[in-house]
XYZ file of C-alpha atoms in Angstrom:
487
model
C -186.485 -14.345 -134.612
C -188.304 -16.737 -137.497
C -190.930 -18.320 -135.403
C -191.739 -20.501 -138.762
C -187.981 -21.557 -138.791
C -187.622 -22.341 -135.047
C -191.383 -23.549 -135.177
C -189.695 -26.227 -138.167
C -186.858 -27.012 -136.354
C -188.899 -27.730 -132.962
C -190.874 -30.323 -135.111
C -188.134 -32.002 -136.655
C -186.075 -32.420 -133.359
C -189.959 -33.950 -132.000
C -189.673 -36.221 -134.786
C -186.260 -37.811 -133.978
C -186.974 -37.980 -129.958
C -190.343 -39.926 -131.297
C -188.479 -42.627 -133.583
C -185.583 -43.057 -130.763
C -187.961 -43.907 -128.873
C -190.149 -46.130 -130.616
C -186.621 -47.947 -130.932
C -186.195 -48.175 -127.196
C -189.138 -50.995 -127.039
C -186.974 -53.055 -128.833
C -184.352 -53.507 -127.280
C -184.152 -56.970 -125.574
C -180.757 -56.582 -123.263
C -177.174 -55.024 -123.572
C -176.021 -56.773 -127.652
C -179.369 -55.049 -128.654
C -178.497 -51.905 -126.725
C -174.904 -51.572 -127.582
C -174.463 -52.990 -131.085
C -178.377 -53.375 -132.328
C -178.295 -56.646 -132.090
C -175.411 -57.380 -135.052
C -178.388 -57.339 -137.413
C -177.808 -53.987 -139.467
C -177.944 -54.184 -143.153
C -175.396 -52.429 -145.639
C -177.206 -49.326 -146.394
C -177.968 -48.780 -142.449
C -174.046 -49.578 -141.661
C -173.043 -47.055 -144.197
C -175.702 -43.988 -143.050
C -174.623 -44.440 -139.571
C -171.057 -44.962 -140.319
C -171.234 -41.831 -142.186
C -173.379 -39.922 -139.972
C -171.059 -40.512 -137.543
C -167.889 -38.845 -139.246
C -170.170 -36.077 -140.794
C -170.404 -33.531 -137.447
C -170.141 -30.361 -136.534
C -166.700 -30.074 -137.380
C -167.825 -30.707 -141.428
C -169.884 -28.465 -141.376
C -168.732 -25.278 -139.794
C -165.340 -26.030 -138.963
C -163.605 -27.954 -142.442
C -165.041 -25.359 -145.111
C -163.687 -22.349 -143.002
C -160.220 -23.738 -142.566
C -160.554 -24.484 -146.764
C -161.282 -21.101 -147.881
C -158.367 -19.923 -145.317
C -155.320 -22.395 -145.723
C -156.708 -24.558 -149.194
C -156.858 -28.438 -148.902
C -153.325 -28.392 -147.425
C -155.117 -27.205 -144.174
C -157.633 -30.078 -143.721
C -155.981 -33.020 -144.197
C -156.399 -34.548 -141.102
C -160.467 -33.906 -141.400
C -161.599 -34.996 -143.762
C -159.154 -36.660 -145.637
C -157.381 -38.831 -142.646
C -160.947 -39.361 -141.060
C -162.548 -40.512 -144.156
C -159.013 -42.902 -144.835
C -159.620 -44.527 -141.159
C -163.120 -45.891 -141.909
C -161.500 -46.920 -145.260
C -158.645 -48.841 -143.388
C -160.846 -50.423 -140.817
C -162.855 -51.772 -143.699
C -160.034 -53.491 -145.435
C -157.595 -54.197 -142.564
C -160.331 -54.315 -139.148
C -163.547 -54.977 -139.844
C -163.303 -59.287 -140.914
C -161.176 -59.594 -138.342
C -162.925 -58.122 -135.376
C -166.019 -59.088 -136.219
C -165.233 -62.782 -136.104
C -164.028 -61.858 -132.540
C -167.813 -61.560 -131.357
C -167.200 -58.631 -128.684
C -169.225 -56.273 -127.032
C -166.287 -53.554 -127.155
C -163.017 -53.096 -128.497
C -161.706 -52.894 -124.729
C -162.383 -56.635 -124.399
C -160.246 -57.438 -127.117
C -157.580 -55.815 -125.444
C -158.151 -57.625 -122.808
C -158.770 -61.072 -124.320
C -155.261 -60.495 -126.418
C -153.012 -58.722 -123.242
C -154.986 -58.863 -120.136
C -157.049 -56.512 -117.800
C -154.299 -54.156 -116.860
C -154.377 -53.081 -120.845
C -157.570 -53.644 -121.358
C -158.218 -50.648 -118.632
C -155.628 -48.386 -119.271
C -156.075 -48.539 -123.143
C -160.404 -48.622 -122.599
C -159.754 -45.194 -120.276
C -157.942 -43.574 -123.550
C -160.556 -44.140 -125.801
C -163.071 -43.160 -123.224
C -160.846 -39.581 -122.664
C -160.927 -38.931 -126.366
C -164.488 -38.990 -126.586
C -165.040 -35.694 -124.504
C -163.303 -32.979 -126.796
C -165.238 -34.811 -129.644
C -168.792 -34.749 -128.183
C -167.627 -31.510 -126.473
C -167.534 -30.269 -130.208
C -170.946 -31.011 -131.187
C -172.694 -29.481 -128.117
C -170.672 -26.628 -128.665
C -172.115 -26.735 -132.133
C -175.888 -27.305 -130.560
C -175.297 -24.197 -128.405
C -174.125 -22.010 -131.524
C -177.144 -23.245 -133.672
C -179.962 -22.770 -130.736
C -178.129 -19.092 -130.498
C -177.869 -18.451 -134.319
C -181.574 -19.548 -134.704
C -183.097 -17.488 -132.108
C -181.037 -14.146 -132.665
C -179.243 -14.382 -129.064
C -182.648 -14.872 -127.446
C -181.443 -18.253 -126.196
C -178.100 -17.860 -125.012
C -175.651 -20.563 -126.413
C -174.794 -22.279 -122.684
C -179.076 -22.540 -122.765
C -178.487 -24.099 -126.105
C -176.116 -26.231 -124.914
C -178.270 -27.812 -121.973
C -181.596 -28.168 -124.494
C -179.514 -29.730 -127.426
C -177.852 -32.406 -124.925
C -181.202 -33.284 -123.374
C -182.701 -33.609 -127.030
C -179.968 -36.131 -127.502
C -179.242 -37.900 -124.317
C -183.391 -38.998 -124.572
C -183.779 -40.933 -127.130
C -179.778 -42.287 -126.779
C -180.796 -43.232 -122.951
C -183.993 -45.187 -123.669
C -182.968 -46.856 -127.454
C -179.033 -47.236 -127.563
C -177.713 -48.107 -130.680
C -180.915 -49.460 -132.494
C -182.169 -46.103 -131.545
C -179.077 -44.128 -133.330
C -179.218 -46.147 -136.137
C -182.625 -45.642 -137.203
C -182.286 -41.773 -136.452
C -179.004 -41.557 -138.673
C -180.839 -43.147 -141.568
C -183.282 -40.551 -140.993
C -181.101 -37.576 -140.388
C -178.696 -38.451 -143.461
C -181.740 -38.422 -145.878
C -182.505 -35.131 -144.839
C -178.373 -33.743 -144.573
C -177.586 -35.170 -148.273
C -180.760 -33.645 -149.599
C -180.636 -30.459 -147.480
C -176.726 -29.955 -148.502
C -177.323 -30.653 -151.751
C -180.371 -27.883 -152.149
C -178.052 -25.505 -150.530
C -175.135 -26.068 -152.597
C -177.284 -25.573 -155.427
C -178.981 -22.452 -154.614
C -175.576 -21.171 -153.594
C -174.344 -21.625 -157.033
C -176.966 -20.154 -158.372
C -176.233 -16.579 -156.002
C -172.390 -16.989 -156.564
C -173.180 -16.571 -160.435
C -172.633 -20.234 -161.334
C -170.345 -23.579 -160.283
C -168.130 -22.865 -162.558
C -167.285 -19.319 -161.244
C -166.886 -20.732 -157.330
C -164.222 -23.391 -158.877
C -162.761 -20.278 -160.804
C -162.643 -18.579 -157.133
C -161.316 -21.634 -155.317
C -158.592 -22.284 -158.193
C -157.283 -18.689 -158.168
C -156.700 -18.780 -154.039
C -154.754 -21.951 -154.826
C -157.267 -23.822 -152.428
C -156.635 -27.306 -154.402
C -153.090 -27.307 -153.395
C -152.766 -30.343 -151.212
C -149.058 -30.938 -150.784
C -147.310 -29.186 -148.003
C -143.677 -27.323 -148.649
C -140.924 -29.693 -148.961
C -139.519 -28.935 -145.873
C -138.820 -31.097 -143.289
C -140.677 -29.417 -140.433
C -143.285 -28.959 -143.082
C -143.885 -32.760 -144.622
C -143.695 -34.036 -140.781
C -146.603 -31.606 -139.946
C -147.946 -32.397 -142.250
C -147.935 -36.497 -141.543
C -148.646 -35.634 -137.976
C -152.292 -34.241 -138.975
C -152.914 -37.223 -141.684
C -152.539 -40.074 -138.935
C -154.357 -38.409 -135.776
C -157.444 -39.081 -137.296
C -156.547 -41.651 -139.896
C -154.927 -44.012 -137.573
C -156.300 -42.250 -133.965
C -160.018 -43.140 -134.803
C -159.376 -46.861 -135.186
C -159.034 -48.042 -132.120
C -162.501 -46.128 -131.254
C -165.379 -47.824 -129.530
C -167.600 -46.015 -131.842
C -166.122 -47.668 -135.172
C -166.415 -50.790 -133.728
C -169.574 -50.729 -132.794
C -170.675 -49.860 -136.331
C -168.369 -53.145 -137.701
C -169.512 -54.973 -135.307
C -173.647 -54.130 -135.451
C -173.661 -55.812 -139.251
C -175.501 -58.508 -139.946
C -172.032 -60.482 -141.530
C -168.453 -59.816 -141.543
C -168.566 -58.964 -145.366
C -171.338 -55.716 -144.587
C -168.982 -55.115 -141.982
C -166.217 -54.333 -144.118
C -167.839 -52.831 -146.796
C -170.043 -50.571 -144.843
C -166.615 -49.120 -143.862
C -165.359 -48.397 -147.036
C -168.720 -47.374 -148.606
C -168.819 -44.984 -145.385
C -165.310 -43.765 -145.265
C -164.889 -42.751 -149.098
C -168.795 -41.466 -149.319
C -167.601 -38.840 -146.246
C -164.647 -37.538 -148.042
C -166.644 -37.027 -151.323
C -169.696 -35.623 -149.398
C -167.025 -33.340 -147.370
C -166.389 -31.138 -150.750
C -170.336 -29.704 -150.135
C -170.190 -27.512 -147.181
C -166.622 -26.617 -148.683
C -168.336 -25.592 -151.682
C -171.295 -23.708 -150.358
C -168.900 -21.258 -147.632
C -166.616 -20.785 -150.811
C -169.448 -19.367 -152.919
C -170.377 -17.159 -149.165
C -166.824 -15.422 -149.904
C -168.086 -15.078 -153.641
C -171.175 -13.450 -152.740
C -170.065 -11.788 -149.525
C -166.581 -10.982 -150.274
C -164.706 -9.228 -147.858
C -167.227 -9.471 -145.109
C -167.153 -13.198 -145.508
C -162.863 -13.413 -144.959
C -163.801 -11.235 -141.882
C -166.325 -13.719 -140.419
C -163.763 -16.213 -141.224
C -160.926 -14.959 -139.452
C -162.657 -13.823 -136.760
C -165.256 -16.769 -135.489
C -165.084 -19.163 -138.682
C -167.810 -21.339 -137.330
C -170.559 -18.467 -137.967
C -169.745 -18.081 -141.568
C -171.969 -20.487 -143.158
C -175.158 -19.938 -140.446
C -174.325 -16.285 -141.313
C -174.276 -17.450 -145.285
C -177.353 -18.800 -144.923
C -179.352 -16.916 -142.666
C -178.781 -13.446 -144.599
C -178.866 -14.540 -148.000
C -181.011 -17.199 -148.637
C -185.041 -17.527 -148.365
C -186.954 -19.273 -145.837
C -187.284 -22.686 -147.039
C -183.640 -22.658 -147.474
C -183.004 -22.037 -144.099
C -184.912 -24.698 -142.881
C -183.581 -27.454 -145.018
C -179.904 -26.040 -144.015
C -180.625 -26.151 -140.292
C -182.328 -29.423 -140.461
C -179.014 -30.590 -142.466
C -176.644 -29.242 -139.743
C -178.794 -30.207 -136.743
C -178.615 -33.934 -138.627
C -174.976 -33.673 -138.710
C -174.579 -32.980 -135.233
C -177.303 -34.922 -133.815
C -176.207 -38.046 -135.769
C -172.154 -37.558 -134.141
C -173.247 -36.551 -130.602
C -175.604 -39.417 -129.889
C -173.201 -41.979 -131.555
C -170.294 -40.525 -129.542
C -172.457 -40.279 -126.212
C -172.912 -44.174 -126.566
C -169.618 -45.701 -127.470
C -167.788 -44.311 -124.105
C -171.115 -45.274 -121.904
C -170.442 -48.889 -123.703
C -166.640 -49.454 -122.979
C -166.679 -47.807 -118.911
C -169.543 -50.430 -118.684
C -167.912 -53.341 -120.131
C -164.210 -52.712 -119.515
C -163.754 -51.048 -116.716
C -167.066 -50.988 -114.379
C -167.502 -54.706 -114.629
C -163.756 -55.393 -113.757
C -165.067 -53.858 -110.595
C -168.331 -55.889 -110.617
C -168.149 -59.028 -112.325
C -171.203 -60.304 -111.494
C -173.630 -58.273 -112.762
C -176.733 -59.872 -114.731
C -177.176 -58.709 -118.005
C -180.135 -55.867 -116.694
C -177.915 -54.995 -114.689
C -175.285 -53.973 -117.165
C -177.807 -52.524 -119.414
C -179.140 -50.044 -116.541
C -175.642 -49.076 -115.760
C -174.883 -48.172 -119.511
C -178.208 -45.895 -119.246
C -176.937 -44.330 -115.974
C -173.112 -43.901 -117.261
C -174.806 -42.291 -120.092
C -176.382 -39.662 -118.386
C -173.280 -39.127 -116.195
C -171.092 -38.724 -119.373
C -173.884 -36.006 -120.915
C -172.995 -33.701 -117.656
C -169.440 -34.321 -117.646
C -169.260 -33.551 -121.348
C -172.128 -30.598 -120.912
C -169.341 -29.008 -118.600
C -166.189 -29.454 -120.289
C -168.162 -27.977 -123.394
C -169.223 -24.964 -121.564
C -165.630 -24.442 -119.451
C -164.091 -24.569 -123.114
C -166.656 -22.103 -124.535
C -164.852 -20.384 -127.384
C -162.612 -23.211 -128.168
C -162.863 -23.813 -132.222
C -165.089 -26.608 -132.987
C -162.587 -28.069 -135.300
C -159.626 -28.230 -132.781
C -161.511 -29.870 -130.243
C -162.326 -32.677 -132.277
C -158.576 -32.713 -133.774
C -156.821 -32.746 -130.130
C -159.378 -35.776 -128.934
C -158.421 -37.805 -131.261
C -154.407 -38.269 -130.417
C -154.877 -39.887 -127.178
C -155.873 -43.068 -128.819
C -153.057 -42.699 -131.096
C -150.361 -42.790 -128.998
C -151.918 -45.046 -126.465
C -153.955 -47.382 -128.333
C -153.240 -48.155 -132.093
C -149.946 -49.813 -131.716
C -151.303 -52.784 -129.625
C -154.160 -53.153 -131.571
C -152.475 -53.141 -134.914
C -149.373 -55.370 -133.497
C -151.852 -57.599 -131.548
C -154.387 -58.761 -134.501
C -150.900 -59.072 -137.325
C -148.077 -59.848 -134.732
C -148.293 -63.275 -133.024
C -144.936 -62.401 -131.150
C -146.805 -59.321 -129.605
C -147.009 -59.693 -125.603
C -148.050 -58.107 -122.766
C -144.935 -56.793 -121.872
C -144.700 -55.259 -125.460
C -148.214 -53.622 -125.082
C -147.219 -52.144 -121.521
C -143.783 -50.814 -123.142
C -145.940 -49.654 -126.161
C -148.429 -47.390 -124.086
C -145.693 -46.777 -121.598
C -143.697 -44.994 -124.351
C -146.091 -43.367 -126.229
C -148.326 -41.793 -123.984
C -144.929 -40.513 -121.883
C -142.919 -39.194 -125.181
C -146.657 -37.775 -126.158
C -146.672 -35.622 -123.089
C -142.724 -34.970 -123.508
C -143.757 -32.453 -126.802
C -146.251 -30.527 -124.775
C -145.368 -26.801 -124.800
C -145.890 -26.898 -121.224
C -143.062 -29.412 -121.079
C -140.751 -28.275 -123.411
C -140.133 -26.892 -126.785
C -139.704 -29.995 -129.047
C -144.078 -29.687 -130.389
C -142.415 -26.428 -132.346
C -140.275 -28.832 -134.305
C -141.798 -32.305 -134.702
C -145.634 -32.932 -134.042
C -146.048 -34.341 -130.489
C -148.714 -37.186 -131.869
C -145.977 -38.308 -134.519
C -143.230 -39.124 -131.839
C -145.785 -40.453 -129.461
C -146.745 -43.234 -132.371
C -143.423 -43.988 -133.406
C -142.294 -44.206 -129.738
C -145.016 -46.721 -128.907
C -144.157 -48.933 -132.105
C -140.606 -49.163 -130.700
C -141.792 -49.919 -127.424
C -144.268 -52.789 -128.569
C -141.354 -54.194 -130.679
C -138.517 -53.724 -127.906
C -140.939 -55.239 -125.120
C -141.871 -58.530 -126.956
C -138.780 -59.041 -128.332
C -136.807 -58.616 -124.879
C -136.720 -61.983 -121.961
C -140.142 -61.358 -120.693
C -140.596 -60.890 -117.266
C -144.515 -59.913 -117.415
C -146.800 -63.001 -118.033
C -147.712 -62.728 -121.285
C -151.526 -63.091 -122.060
C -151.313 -64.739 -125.557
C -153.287 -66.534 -127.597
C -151.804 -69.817 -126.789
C -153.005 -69.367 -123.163
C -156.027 -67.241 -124.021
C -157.352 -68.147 -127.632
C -159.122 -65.766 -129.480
C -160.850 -67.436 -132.553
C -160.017 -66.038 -136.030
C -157.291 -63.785 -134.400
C -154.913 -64.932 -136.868
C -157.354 -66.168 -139.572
């Protein structure tokens, strides 16, 4: 074990813990704590935006799936992840943030009523633990990695989630976006180093590309088979379309200082994540260059090692620190972002339906506590699913809010027919045919992707139930106006 590297590392997590909570005595009440008090400039929207997307998964997970199946393999991460911010910024963010909510539950429930609002707020809440699940995973395999199996990667697990559930407890989003802007500084130059150095082992840039061209890595298109091309689409939207509806996008729209950094924080975010994506791709393909053989085997056998491995047995000390620091960014940045946004919306949407009283301290205490309730929870699905690939869990969260929540939010900001009845169709349906294409259920996931059917069967069931005589009281905007919904 490098004491200098852990010794670095130790520091720099220090550092972080120090500046979330030098946030945490600003925070004034529950708009500060949940969406910094709508006051973030462009460059901060963009950082945490893109801090948020860049995880464990982009690391370890996307450039190990590249130099196995090409670009073909990852287009649902980071292609359809990187398209979702770039929707929400064209499509979302104006509109929502002329809303003025806390969540993206209460527009549910401002547009349909409480019965969606609860049902939909749950999904988005469930998606959230395969996705943090990922990046403690990730925090387990890096506190393991870095001290040679001294620290055992459950132990890792339980420090890493503590280092983030501090500073995430006592600042909230103010806190989180002042550590992104930090932590992306230090990925984008770490990455960068690294990808440079690699290079230079590999024998040159243009001799990776050479490598990468050769395995036919660039091809993108899948074969033009049906079962094929509707894969294929079935990856693109989970994320793509799946992360809209997600309390943590909103809460990065909705913590600008205007509706116009809203929406181009998105984009800015969104396309800077796919181009920054190509790194870590590049640095594990020049590991296979300089590994070879050894580096395929890695691969194949427990992909997520392959560039800690990379790095830890090729490259000097300083490069090891600034590629540890990068990663532990990455993941720090997703994991306290993603511990947040489902704290926010059981809070807002679904504890206060229960208490609807509650003074504003009141609500701000209980987002601290359902915090630290969601860290166990998410601390213990992580460690039950120990061994899981870091790149599936984040892939499988993300199709809940698919099938159960994109269709009334899409239909119920561009549809003024839309009613409750069609939302409670359009959930009904999708979530049910979703389940339908479980392998457990039957055999219909080997032919069509599950998510795919699930989508199309709640846009059919939004358009039958609004379009059929209504027999649930409809919670429109003529009864319940929301300004600018139409605007």
């Amino acid at each position: 074990m490098d004491v200098t590297l852990v010794a670095f590392v130790v520091l720099y997590l220090l550092g972080t813990l120090a500046l979330g909570l030098w946030a945490g005595t600003r925070i004034g009440g529950t708009s500060d704590f949940a969406l910094a008090g709508r006051s973030l400039p462009l460059v901060m929207v963009v950082t945490t935006t893109f801090a948020t997307w860049f995880g464990a998964e982009t690391v370890m997970g996307i450039p190990a799936k590249f130099v196995q199946g090409g670009l073909h393999a990852i287009v649902e991460d980071p292609f359809g992840a990187g398209s979702c911010l770039v929707l929400v910024g064209v499509f979302f963010a104006t509109r929502l943030y002329r809303l003025n909510l806390l969540t993206i539950g209460d527009f549910y429930r401002r547009r349909y009523g409480k019965g969606i609002e609860v049902f939909c707020s749950s999904a988005i809440i469930l998606s959230y633990l395969g996705w943090v699940a990922a990046q403690i995973t990730a925090l387990g395999l890096v506190f393991g990695v870095l001290t040679q199996g001294a620290m055992s990667e459950t132990a890792g697990m339980i420090v890493g989630t503590l280092a983030v559930l501090i500073y995430v407890v006592v600042g909230g989003f103010l806190a989180v976006a002042w550590t992104d802007f930090i932590q992306m500084i230090v990925l984008v130059f770490g990455l960068s180093a690294i990808a440079w150095f690699a290079a230079d082992l590999a024998g040159g840039a243009a001799r990776v590309i050479e490598f990468a061209q050769h395995k036919d890595l660039f091809d993108f298109l899948p074969p033009p088979t049906f079962s094929e091309v509707a894969f294929f689409i079935g990856a693109a939207v989970t994320m793509m379309l799946g992360s809209v509806p997600q309390q943590d996008v909103f809460q990065r729209v909705m913590s600008a200082r205007d509706a116009t950094t809203a929406r181009n924080g998105a984009i800015i975010g969104g396309i800077s994540y796919i181009l920054f994506a190509f790194v870590p791709m590049f640095i594990v393909c020049s590991a296979v260059v300089v590994m070879g053989e050894q580096a395929m085997e890695i691969a194949r056998g427990d992909y997520q090692r392959l560039l800690p491995t990379f790095v830890m047995t090729r490259m000097p000390l300083v490069m090891q620190i600034l590629f540890f620091g990068a990663l532990l960014s990455a993941i720090k940045s997703t994991s306290s972002a993603t511990l947040l946004a489902p704290s926010t919306s059981f809070v807002e949407n679904i504890l206060k339906n229960l208490r609807p009283r509650m003074s504003d301290r009141q609500q701000l205490l209980a987002m601290r506590c359902t915090i630290v309730v969601f860290a166990g929870l998410v601390l213990a699905y992580a460690i039950a699913m120990k061994g899981t690939p870091i790149y599936d869990l984040v892939s499988a969260a993300y199709q809940v809010p698919l099938v159960a929540a994109f269709v009334p939010l899409v239909m119920g900001l561009y549809w003024s027919r839309a009613t409750t009845q069609g939302a409670i169709a359009s959930v009904t349906a999708g979530v049910a045919v979703w389940i339908l294409f479980f392998p457990q259920v039957s055999s219909l996931g080997e032919h069509f992707p599950g998510q795919l059917a699930g989508l199309l069967a709640a846009l059919g069931g939004m358009l039958a139930g609004s379009t059929a005589p209504q027999v649930v009281r409809n919670r429109h905007e003529r009864d319940h106006p929301i300004k600018g919904l139409n605007a």
